[in-house]
């Protein structure tokens, strides 16, 4: 087989070319990562072969990152890892340890920024049989589009008392004395910079609107804290409405600011603190959510908890222009559970289903999700879920994977 043929690539018309046996790089991850990978790989391969027989299959290629990379290569994120994903476009990763001290703040953030994966896509839905803290978890069916490259995640911060902080304060005093006067304890203040651009906001909101259109979703909610942060979060909202009008022909409804696209899709907005109430009180009113990086981080966990799915929520980091995408387990490394065959691999598996859908293997994605949902509904679950409900059969990580395989149907 010709090498380039085996790689997924971006066609000139902006569509993915996916060979029948694509090379897909994967990062096993730290802590419980190996338990999850060993249980999940057979499930993903089985879902593909259930639907496509021997016509299609994934050629897995392991890449190093995190502690394993550090132990072997003395670097947390080898250049080769980024280079191979850059070349192969699509990859999947387990949880990674955040290195303590030194250069990289977070490997997850470094991967997102290194490949300019500007959309963090996190679907949140309820699975039958999961115990939730709310009465109607099934009313939650949202897909979060979280901006993934800007906001305070740019990581530009200066600690209290250092030269930069003092220089910044001195500059502010000189240029904007009235602003400088608002800083209550200047000598002991750290400073952080929150960049939010029009381009960055537009590409994220555009992706959310396109997703809503393609998936017949009724609305996109722009979630922001623009009442306080006018020129970052407020601009995000304004740019979103302008984009909906300019690129999608939306017109104001109810006297604005909400707008509606010709096909009926509504674009509305909600201030982030109110949104956290909304998801509890009126979850059915929100479908696709477009928000900034930090709000997206908070809202994803709150929503995941609401469906009881904090450990089973999938995620994707995508650049829809270049085609680069990394799918990931959204939970941490759970080092205390590592190697014990007890953790729940569902977050990784559901991320793999998102990946299969992304490369156009939607039937395999559906098969995997259906089998996983059935396994959970039957109460054949890992310890985290078994503890919460009666009549569950507690399974180890691998056995849970095998149970899913036994429920696969094409
Ligand atoms: C997430 C995580 C990460 C984030 C951490 C691990 C850096 O919470 O993916 O939501 O803050 O983005
Ligand atoms: Mg988070």
Tab-separated table of C-alpha atoms and ligand atoms in Angstrom, residues 106 108-109 112 122 146 153 297 328, ligand 1:
chain	number	residue	atom	x	y	z
A	106	UNK	CA	-0.702	21.750	30.416
A	108	UNK	CA	-3.677	19.244	26.693
A	109	UNK	CA	-3.491	22.966	26.148
A	112	UNK	CA	-4.668	22.331	21.241
A	122	UNK	CA	-18.272	18.409	23.843
A	146	UNK	CA	-15.772	25.935	23.337
A	153	UNK	CA	-5.899	30.005	28.246
A	297	UNK	CA	-14.354	24.722	30.656
A	328	UNK	CA	-9.831	12.816	23.946
B	1	LIG	C1	-10.450	20.261	30.072
B	1	LIG	C2	-9.513	20.286	31.226
B	1	LIG	C3	-8.284	21.060	30.838
B	1	LIG	C4	-8.693	22.501	30.604
B	1	LIG	C5	-7.120	20.984	31.832
B	1	LIG	C6	-6.723	19.560	32.097
B	1	LIG	C7	-5.941	21.788	31.350
B	1	LIG	O1	-10.134	20.786	32.357
B	1	LIG	O2	-10.066	19.706	29.021
B	1	LIG	O3	-11.562	20.774	30.192
B	1	LIG	O4	-8.732	23.312	31.536
B	1	LIG	O5	-9.015	22.823	29.457
